[in-house]
Amino acid sequence: MQTRRIRTLHKIITALLIVTMISLTSAGAMGALYVREASEVRRLRGDADQALPVLSVDVDNQTAQKQEPGMPNQDVPAVTEAAAAGEDSMSDADATAIAELMQSKEAEVEQAMKDRMKALVTGEDGSPLKMLRSFFPENLIYSFENEYVFAPVLEEVEKHSLLEENFQKTEEGLMQYVENGAVTSHKGIDVSKYQGTIDWSAVKEEGIEYAFIRLGLRGYESAKIVLDEYYEANMKGANSAGVAAGVYFFTQAVTVEEAKEEADFVIEHLAGYDVSCPVVFDVERISGGKGRADQLTKEERTDITIAFCEAVKAAGYTPMIYGNVVCFTRLLDMTKLNDYEKWYAFYDDYMYMPYNVSCWQYTEKGLVDGIPGNVDLNISFKTW
């Protein structure tokens, strides 16, 4: 059920659209009126010119030699020549043609705006979020607990240099980043016990370059740390098939000490495997407010994240933080996390995130040979 704030935003957007349409229509009408009036003025001017004698003005040499300071020396043209160069010789037929052209362009602009608004509103999320994001680029806008949140884009947080027009989707629905005609992004997946038994050789043949494999998690109620039951099989399969591997751990730590405990558990289970990709700290909230970490302040969660990442770095691995737009605006103080790589989750055809990210998880409904059912698909903008 929409809140009063959402309804108010809808009314504002509707009002903006109405005002825009009225302005375009008025501009077109005024333009046509201007052309007609200009034509009438030119006709009257022509009548007057026939009744007046032609004036000839002589310019003496002294006047001709005057110039602006610093300007190159040049001859001053005769007044009659200057007048002739600027003469408006538009005919009535020309004015009519321009008026018709303006009217046709007005219709094209109006239709283009309608198409754009429709495309923005009827996105995959089924809300006006795309429209709002287009109007307010200085904010990160998202829906949270039945409200629209306008989070400022922080100047202190490192930004990426990716261009929106370089993101392309293949006929198979795979996202890629293309520069100068060459694909520069890298295809990846992330898996856990929910994907079941995986044929890693088939995954490699599919062109998957890397995989983030869930190592484990802390229970959101029990607080018990457990190993993903498919972790070892997935690590062995990825290593054997030549798919670069990283791991992720779902945290429910509520203190720095618990974060260090989680890091120790992860590092212990990395032994014996080739882990060339980052070790990821997943800081998502549990939906419904049931997680033991859901009540943490931004400062507490940020300190916990830093503790995990520093322990991973000290062990010789690359730390990375996984989150969505809520995590990167509401849960974490991103100004303190510039030193760590980011893995961003956002399911759409465009990457809505100005901050620097190494990897984008763009869908949870991917299909890859060797994996039964759906799997998360990612593209990274670097290799490790």
CSV table of C-alpha atoms in Angstrom, one decimal:
chain,number,residue,atom,x,y,z
A,1,MET,CA,0.0,0.0,0.0
A,2,GLN,CA,1.5,3.3,-1.0
A,3,THR,CA,2.4,5.8,1.7
A,4,ARG,CA,1.3,9.5,1.6
A,5,ARG,CA,4.9,10.4,0.5
A,6,ILE,CA,4.7,8.1,-2.5
A,7,ARG,CA,1.3,9.5,-3.5
A,8,THR,CA,2.7,13.0,-3.2
A,9,LEU,CA,5.6,12.2,-5.4
A,10,HIS,CA,3.2,10.7,-8.0
A,11,LYS,CA,1.2,13.9,-8.0
A,12,ILE,CA,4.4,16.0,-8.4
A,13,ILE,CA,5.5,13.9,-11.3
A,14,THR,CA,2.1,14.2,-13.0
A,15,ALA,CA,2.1,17.9,-12.5
A,16,LEU,CA,5.5,18.2,-14.0
A,17,LEU,CA,4.4,16.3,-17.1
A,18,ILE,CA,1.3,18.4,-17.6
A,19,VAL,CA,3.4,21.7,-17.2
A,20,THR,CA,6.0,20.3,-19.7
A,21,MET,CA,3.4,19.4,-22.3
A,22,ILE,CA,1.6,22.8,-21.9
A,23,SER,CA,5.0,24.6,-22.2
A,24,LEU,CA,5.9,22.7,-25.4
A,25,THR,CA,2.5,23.5,-27.0
A,26,SER,CA,2.8,27.2,-26.0
A,27,ALA,CA,6.3,27.4,-27.4
A,28,GLY,CA,5.2,25.9,-30.7
A,29,ALA,CA,2.3,28.3,-31.0
A,30,MET,CA,4.4,31.3,-30.1
A,31,GLY,CA,7.0,30.2,-32.6
A,32,ALA,CA,4.4,30.0,-35.4
A,33,LEU,CA,3.0,33.4,-34.4
A,34,TYR,CA,6.4,34.9,-34.4
A,35,VAL,CA,7.1,33.7,-37.9
A,36,ARG,CA,3.8,35.2,-39.2
A,37,GLU,CA,4.4,38.5,-37.5
A,38,ALA,CA,8.0,38.7,-38.8
A,39,SER,CA,6.7,38.1,-42.3
A,40,GLU,CA,4.2,41.0,-41.9
A,41,VAL,CA,6.9,43.3,-40.7
A,42,ARG,CA,9.1,42.4,-43.6
A,43,ARG,CA,6.2,43.2,-46.0
A,44,LEU,CA,5.7,46.6,-44.4
A,45,ARG,CA,9.4,47.3,-44.5
A,46,GLY,CA,9.5,46.5,-48.2
A,47,ASP,CA,6.6,49.0,-48.8
A,48,ALA,CA,8.4,51.6,-46.9
A,49,ASP,CA,11.7,51.0,-48.7
A,50,GLN,CA,10.0,51.7,-52.0
A,51,ALA,CA,8.9,55.2,-50.8
A,52,LEU,CA,12.3,56.3,-49.3
A,53,PRO,CA,15.4,57.4,-51.2
A,54,VAL,CA,18.5,55.2,-51.0
A,55,LEU,CA,21.1,56.7,-48.7
A,56,SER,CA,24.8,56.5,-49.4
A,57,VAL,CA,27.2,57.0,-46.5
A,58,ASP,CA,30.9,57.7,-47.0
A,59,VAL,CA,33.4,56.5,-44.4
A,60,ASP,CA,36.5,58.5,-44.1
A,61,ASN,CA,40.0,56.9,-43.7
A,62,GLN,CA,40.3,58.0,-40.1
A,63,THR,CA,37.2,56.1,-39.1
A,64,ALA,CA,38.2,53.1,-41.2
A,65,GLN,CA,41.5,52.7,-39.3
A,66,LYS,CA,39.9,52.6,-35.8
A,67,GLN,CA,39.8,49.1,-34.2
A,68,GLU,CA,39.4,47.4,-30.8
A,69,PRO,CA,42.6,47.2,-28.7
A,70,GLY,CA,44.4,43.9,-29.5
A,71,MET,CA,42.4,43.2,-32.6
A,72,PRO,CA,44.1,42.7,-36.0
A,73,ASN,CA,44.0,45.6,-38.4
A,74,GLN,CA,41.2,45.2,-41.0
A,75,ASP,CA,39.2,47.4,-43.3
A,76,VAL,CA,35.7,48.5,-42.3
A,77,PRO,CA,33.2,47.5,-44.9
A,78,ALA,CA,30.7,49.9,-46.3
A,79,VAL,CA,27.5,50.4,-44.5
A,80,THR,CA,25.5,49.3,-47.5
A,81,GLU,CA,27.5,46.1,-47.8
A,82,ALA,CA,27.0,45.3,-44.1
A,83,ALA,CA,23.3,45.9,-44.4
A,84,ALA,CA,23.1,43.7,-47.5
A,85,ALA,CA,24.9,40.9,-45.7
A,86,GLY,CA,22.4,40.9,-42.8
A,87,GLU,CA,19.3,41.4,-44.9
A,88,ASP,CA,16.5,38.9,-44.2
A,89,SER,CA,15.0,37.9,-47.4
A,90,MET,CA,12.5,35.2,-46.2
A,91,SER,CA,9.4,35.0,-48.3
A,92,ASP,CA,5.9,34.3,-47.2
A,93,ALA,CA,6.2,30.8,-48.6
A,94,ASP,CA,9.4,30.2,-46.5
A,95,ALA,CA,7.6,31.5,-43.3
A,96,THR,CA,4.7,29.1,-43.9
A,97,ALA,CA,7.1,26.2,-44.5
A,98,ILE,CA,9.0,27.0,-41.3
A,99,ALA,CA,5.8,27.2,-39.3
A,100,GLU,CA,4.7,23.8,-40.6
A,101,LEU,CA,8.1,22.4,-39.8
A,102,MET,CA,7.9,23.7,-36.2
A,103,GLN,CA,4.5,22.2,-35.7
A,104,SER,CA,5.7,18.8,-37.0
A,105,LYS,CA,8.8,19.0,-34.7
A,106,GLU,CA,6.5,19.9,-31.8
A,107,ALA,CA,4.5,16.8,-32.3
A,108,GLU,CA,7.7,14.7,-32.6
A,109,VAL,CA,9.1,16.1,-29.3
A,110,GLU,CA,5.8,15.6,-27.5
A,111,GLN,CA,5.7,12.0,-28.7
A,112,ALA,CA,9.3,11.4,-27.8
A,113,MET,CA,8.7,12.7,-24.3
A,114,LYS,CA,5.7,10.5,-23.9
A,115,ASP,CA,7.7,7.5,-25.0
A,116,ARG,CA,10.5,8.3,-22.7
A,117,MET,CA,8.2,8.7,-19.7
A,118,LYS,CA,6.5,5.4,-20.5
A,119,ALA,CA,9.8,3.7,-20.7
A,120,LEU,CA,10.9,5.1,-17.4
A,121,VAL,CA,7.7,4.3,-15.6
A,122,THR,CA,7.2,0.8,-17.0
A,123,GLY,CA,10.6,-0.6,-16.0
A,124,GLU,CA,11.2,-4.1,-14.6
A,125,ASP,CA,10.6,-2.8,-11.0
A,126,GLY,CA,7.1,-1.6,-12.0
A,127,SER,CA,7.5,1.8,-10.3
A,128,PRO,CA,8.4,5.4,-11.2
A,129,LEU,CA,11.9,4.8,-9.8
A,130,LYS,CA,13.6,5.2,-13.2
A,131,MET,CA,11.9,8.5,-13.8
A,132,LEU,CA,12.9,9.8,-10.4
A,133,ARG,CA,16.5,8.6,-10.9
A,134,SER,CA,16.6,10.4,-14.2
A,135,PHE,CA,15.3,13.7,-12.6
A,136,PHE,CA,17.6,13.5,-9.6
A,137,PRO,CA,21.1,12.3,-10.6
A,138,GLU,CA,22.6,13.9,-7.5
A,139,ASN,CA,20.8,11.3,-5.4
A,140,LEU,CA,20.7,7.5,-5.1
A,141,ILE,CA,16.9,6.8,-5.0
A,142,TYR,CA,15.4,3.5,-3.8
A,143,SER,CA,12.3,2.1,-2.1
A,144,PHE,CA,12.8,1.1,1.5
A,145,GLU,CA,9.9,0.1,3.8
A,146,ASN,CA,7.2,1.6,1.5
A,147,GLU,CA,9.0,4.9,1.2
A,148,TYR,CA,11.2,6.5,-1.5
A,149,VAL,CA,14.6,7.4,-0.1
A,150,PHE,CA,16.7,10.1,-1.6
A,151,ALA,CA,20.3,9.4,-0.5
A,152,PRO,CA,22.9,12.0,-1.5
A,153,VAL,CA,25.8,10.9,-3.7
A,154,LEU,CA,28.8,11.4,-1.5
A,155,GLU,CA,31.7,13.4,-2.9
A,156,GLU,CA,34.2,11.6,-0.7
A,157,VAL,CA,33.4,8.1,-2.1
A,158,GLU,CA,35.4,7.1,-5.2
A,159,LYS,CA,33.4,7.1,-8.4
A,160,HIS,CA,33.7,4.8,-11.5
A,161,SER,CA,34.3,6.1,-15.0
A,162,LEU,CA,32.0,3.6,-16.8
A,163,LEU,CA,29.7,5.0,-19.5
A,164,GLU,CA,26.1,4.0,-19.6
A,165,GLU,CA,26.1,3.7,-23.4
A,166,ASN,CA,28.8,1.1,-23.2
A,167,PHE,CA,26.7,-1.4,-21.4
A,168,GLN,CA,25.1,-3.8,-23.9
A,169,LYS,CA,23.0,-6.9,-23.7
A,170,THR,CA,23.5,-9.8,-26.0
A,171,GLU,CA,20.6,-11.7,-27.8
A,172,GLU,CA,21.0,-14.4,-25.0
A,173,GLY,CA,20.4,-11.7,-22.4
A,174,LEU,CA,24.0,-11.5,-21.1
A,175,MET,CA,25.3,-8.1,-20.0
A,176,GLN,CA,28.6,-6.9,-21.2
A,177,TYR,CA,30.7,-3.7,-21.3
A,178,VAL,CA,32.0,-2.7,-24.7
A,179,GLU,CA,34.7,-0.1,-25.4
A,180,ASN,CA,35.8,0.8,-29.0
A,181,GLY,CA,34.0,-2.3,-30.3
A,182,ALA,CA,35.7,-4.7,-27.9
A,183,VAL,CA,34.2,-6.5,-24.9
A,184,THR,CA,36.2,-5.5,-21.8
A,185,SER,CA,34.0,-7.0,-19.1
A,186,HIS,CA,34.3,-10.5,-17.7
A,187,LYS,CA,31.6,-13.1,-17.2
A,188,GLY,CA,31.1,-14.6,-13.8
A,189,ILE,CA,28.6,-16.4,-11.5
A,190,ASP,CA,28.1,-16.9,-7.8
A,191,VAL,CA,26.8,-20.2,-6.4
A,192,SER,CA,25.9,-21.9,-3.1
A,193,LYS,CA,24.1,-25.1,-2.0
A,194,TYR,CA,21.0,-23.9,-3.8
A,195,GLN,CA,22.5,-24.6,-7.2
A,196,GLY,CA,23.0,-28.3,-6.2
A,197,THR,CA,25.6,-30.4,-8.0
A,198,ILE,CA,27.4,-28.4,-10.7
A,199,ASP,CA,29.2,-29.6,-13.9
A,200,TRP,CA,32.1,-27.2,-13.7
A,201,SER,CA,33.6,-28.4,-17.0
A,202,ALA,CA,30.3,-27.4,-18.8
A,203,VAL,CA,30.4,-24.1,-16.9
A,204,LYS,CA,33.9,-23.4,-18.2
A,205,GLU,CA,32.8,-24.3,-21.7
A,206,GLU,CA,30.0,-21.8,-21.4
A,207,GLY,CA,32.6,-19.1,-21.1
A,208,ILE,CA,32.3,-18.4,-17.4
A,209,GLU,CA,35.6,-16.9,-16.3
A,210,TYR,CA,35.2,-16.8,-12.5
A,211,ALA,CA,32.8,-17.8,-9.7
A,212,PHE,CA,32.2,-16.6,-6.2
A,213,ILE,CA,31.4,-19.6,-4.1
A,214,ARG,CA,29.6,-19.3,-0.8
A,215,LEU,CA,31.9,-20.6,1.9
A,216,GLY,CA,29.5,-20.2,4.8
A,217,LEU,CA,27.3,-18.1,7.0
A,218,ARG,CA,26.4,-17.1,10.5
A,219,GLY,CA,22.9,-18.0,11.5
A,220,TYR,CA,20.7,-14.9,11.7
A,221,GLU,CA,18.9,-16.3,14.8
A,222,SER,CA,21.3,-18.9,16.2
A,223,ALA,CA,24.5,-17.0,15.6
A,224,LYS,CA,26.2,-20.3,14.8
A,225,ILE,CA,28.8,-20.2,12.0
A,226,VAL,CA,28.3,-23.0,9.5
A,227,LEU,CA,30.1,-24.2,6.3
A,228,ASP,CA,28.0,-24.3,3.1
A,229,GLU,CA,27.4,-28.0,2.4
A,230,TYR,CA,28.5,-27.7,-1.2
A,231,TYR,CA,31.5,-25.5,-0.6
A,232,GLU,CA,34.2,-28.1,-0.9
A,233,ALA,CA,32.7,-29.7,-4.0
A,234,ASN,CA,32.3,-26.4,-5.7
A,235,MET,CA,35.9,-25.2,-4.9
A,236,LYS,CA,37.4,-28.5,-6.1
A,237,GLY,CA,35.2,-28.4,-9.3
A,238,ALA,CA,36.1,-24.8,-10.1
A,239,ASN,CA,39.8,-25.3,-9.5
A,240,SER,CA,39.8,-28.5,-11.6
A,241,ALA,CA,37.9,-26.9,-14.5
A,242,GLY,CA,40.1,-23.7,-14.6
A,243,VAL,CA,37.3,-21.4,-13.4
A,244,ALA,CA,38.9,-18.6,-11.2
A,245,ALA,CA,37.4,-18.8,-7.7
A,246,GLY,CA,36.6,-16.4,-5.0
A,247,VAL,CA,34.4,-17.0,-1.9
A,248,TYR,CA,31.8,-15.1,0.0
A,249,PHE,CA,30.5,-15.3,3.6
A,250,PHE,CA,27.1,-14.1,4.8
A,251,THR,CA,27.7,-12.2,8.0
A,252,GLN,CA,25.5,-11.7,11.1
A,253,ALA,CA,28.2,-10.4,13.3
A,254,VAL,CA,27.1,-7.8,15.8
A,255,THR,CA,30.5,-6.9,17.2
A,256,VAL,CA,34.0,-6.4,15.9
A,257,GLU,CA,35.1,-9.6,17.8
A,258,GLU,CA,32.5,-11.7,16.0
A,259,ALA,CA,33.6,-10.2,12.6
A,260,LYS,CA,37.2,-11.3,13.4
A,261,GLU,CA,35.8,-14.8,14.3
A,262,GLU,CA,34.1,-15.0,11.0
A,263,ALA,CA,37.3,-14.0,9.2
A,264,ASP,CA,39.3,-16.6,11.0
A,265,PHE,CA,36.7,-19.3,10.0
A,266,VAL,CA,36.9,-18.2,6.3
A,267,ILE,CA,40.7,-18.1,6.2
A,268,GLU,CA,40.9,-21.5,7.8
A,269,HIS,CA,38.7,-23.0,5.0
A,270,LEU,CA,40.6,-21.4,2.2
A,271,ALA,CA,43.7,-23.5,2.9
A,272,GLY,CA,44.4,-26.0,0.0
A,273,TYR,CA,42.4,-24.1,-2.6
A,274,ASP,CA,43.4,-21.7,-5.4
A,275,VAL,CA,41.6,-18.5,-4.4
A,276,SER,CA,42.6,-15.9,-7.0
A,277,CYS,CA,39.4,-13.8,-6.7
A,278,PRO,CA,38.4,-11.7,-3.7
A,279,VAL,CA,37.1,-12.9,-0.4
A,280,VAL,CA,33.7,-11.3,0.0
A,281,PHE,CA,31.9,-10.0,3.1
A,282,ASP,CA,28.1,-10.1,2.4
A,283,VAL,CA,26.4,-7.4,4.6
A,284,GLU,CA,22.8,-7.8,3.5
A,285,ARG,CA,19.9,-7.4,5.9
A,286,ILE,CA,17.5,-10.2,6.6
A,287,SER,CA,14.1,-9.3,5.1
A,288,GLY,CA,11.4,-8.8,7.6
A,289,GLY,CA,13.7,-7.4,10.3
A,290,LYS,CA,14.4,-10.8,11.7
A,291,GLY,CA,18.2,-10.7,11.6
A,292,ARG,CA,20.3,-10.4,14.7
A,293,ALA,CA,22.4,-7.7,12.9
A,294,ASP,CA,19.5,-5.7,11.6
A,295,GLN,CA,19.5,-3.3,14.5
A,296,LEU,CA,23.2,-2.3,14.1
A,297,THR,CA,24.0,1.4,13.5
A,298,LYS,CA,25.8,2.5,10.4
A,299,GLU,CA,28.9,3.1,12.4
A,300,GLU,CA,28.8,-0.4,14.1
A,301,ARG,CA,28.3,-2.2,10.8
A,302,THR,CA,31.1,-0.2,9.2
A,303,ASP,CA,33.5,-1.1,12.0
A,304,ILE,CA,32.5,-4.7,11.7
A,305,THR,CA,33.1,-4.7,7.9
A,306,ILE,CA,36.5,-3.1,8.3
A,307,ALA,CA,37.5,-5.6,10.9
A,308,PHE,CA,36.7,-8.5,8.6
A,309,CYS,CA,38.4,-6.9,5.5
A,310,GLU,CA,41.5,-6.1,7.4
A,311,ALA,CA,41.8,-9.7,8.7
A,312,VAL,CA,41.4,-11.0,5.2
A,313,LYS,CA,44.0,-8.6,3.8
A,314,ALA,CA,46.5,-9.6,6.6
A,315,ALA,CA,46.1,-13.2,5.5
A,316,GLY,CA,47.2,-12.3,1.9
A,317,TYR,CA,43.8,-12.3,0.2
A,318,THR,CA,41.8,-9.5,-1.5
A,319,PRO,CA,38.8,-8.3,0.6
A,320,MET,CA,35.6,-7.3,-1.1
A,321,ILE,CA,32.2,-6.0,0.2
A,322,TYR,CA,29.0,-7.2,-1.3
A,323,GLY,CA,25.8,-5.2,-1.1
A,324,ASN,CA,22.9,-3.4,-2.9
A,325,VAL,CA,21.9,0.2,-3.0
A,326,VAL,CA,20.5,0.0,0.5
A,327,CYS,CA,23.8,-1.4,1.9
A,328,PHE,CA,25.9,1.2,0.1
A,329,THR,CA,23.8,4.1,1.3
A,330,ARG,CA,21.9,3.2,4.5
A,331,LEU,CA,23.9,0.4,6.2
A,332,LEU,CA,27.5,1.4,5.6
A,333,ASP,CA,29.6,4.6,5.9
A,334,MET,CA,31.1,4.4,2.4
A,335,THR,CA,33.5,7.2,3.1
A,336,LYS,CA,35.5,4.8,5.3
A,337,LEU,CA,35.5,2.0,2.8
A,338,ASN,CA,37.3,3.3,-0.3
A,339,ASP,CA,40.2,0.9,0.3
A,340,TYR,CA,38.1,-2.2,-0.3
A,341,GLU,CA,36.6,-3.5,-3.6
A,342,LYS,CA,32.9,-3.6,-4.0
A,343,TRP,CA,30.5,-6.1,-5.5
A,344,TYR,CA,27.2,-4.5,-6.3
A,345,ALA,CA,23.8,-6.3,-6.6
A,346,PHE,CA,21.2,-4.5,-8.8
A,347,TYR,CA,18.8,-6.5,-11.1
A,348,ASP,CA,18.0,-4.4,-14.2
A,349,ASP,CA,19.3,-3.5,-17.6
A,350,TYR,CA,21.3,-0.5,-16.3
A,351,MET,CA,23.9,-0.2,-13.5
A,352,TYR,CA,22.4,2.3,-11.1
A,353,MET,CA,25.5,3.1,-9.0
A,354,PRO,CA,28.0,6.0,-9.3
A,355,TYR,CA,30.5,4.6,-6.8
A,356,ASN,CA,33.5,2.6,-7.9
A,357,VAL,CA,32.6,-1.2,-8.1
A,358,SER,CA,34.6,-4.1,-9.4
A,359,CYS,CA,31.7,-6.4,-10.1
A,360,TRP,CA,28.0,-6.1,-10.9
A,361,GLN,CA,25.5,-8.8,-10.1
A,362,TYR,CA,22.8,-7.9,-12.7
A,363,THR,CA,20.4,-10.8,-12.5
A,364,GLU,CA,19.4,-13.8,-10.3
A,365,LYS,CA,17.7,-15.6,-13.2
A,366,GLY,CA,20.6,-16.6,-15.3
A,367,LEU,CA,20.9,-19.9,-17.2
A,368,VAL,CA,24.3,-21.6,-17.6
A,369,ASP,CA,25.1,-25.0,-19.0
A,370,GLY,CA,26.1,-27.3,-16.2
A,371,ILE,CA,24.0,-25.7,-13.5
A,372,PRO,CA,20.4,-26.9,-12.9
A,373,GLY,CA,18.0,-24.0,-12.5
A,374,ASN,CA,18.7,-20.3,-12.2
A,375,VAL,CA,22.0,-18.8,-11.1
A,376,ASP,CA,23.2,-15.3,-10.4
A,377,LEU,CA,25.1,-13.7,-13.3
A,378,ASN,CA,27.8,-11.1,-12.9
A,379,ILE,CA,30.1,-9.0,-14.9
A,380,SER,CA,33.4,-7.6,-13.6
A,381,PHE,CA,35.4,-4.7,-14.9
A,382,LYS,CA,38.8,-6.2,-14.0
A,383,THR,CA,40.5,-9.5,-13.4
A,384,TRP,CA,42.3,-10.7,-10.3
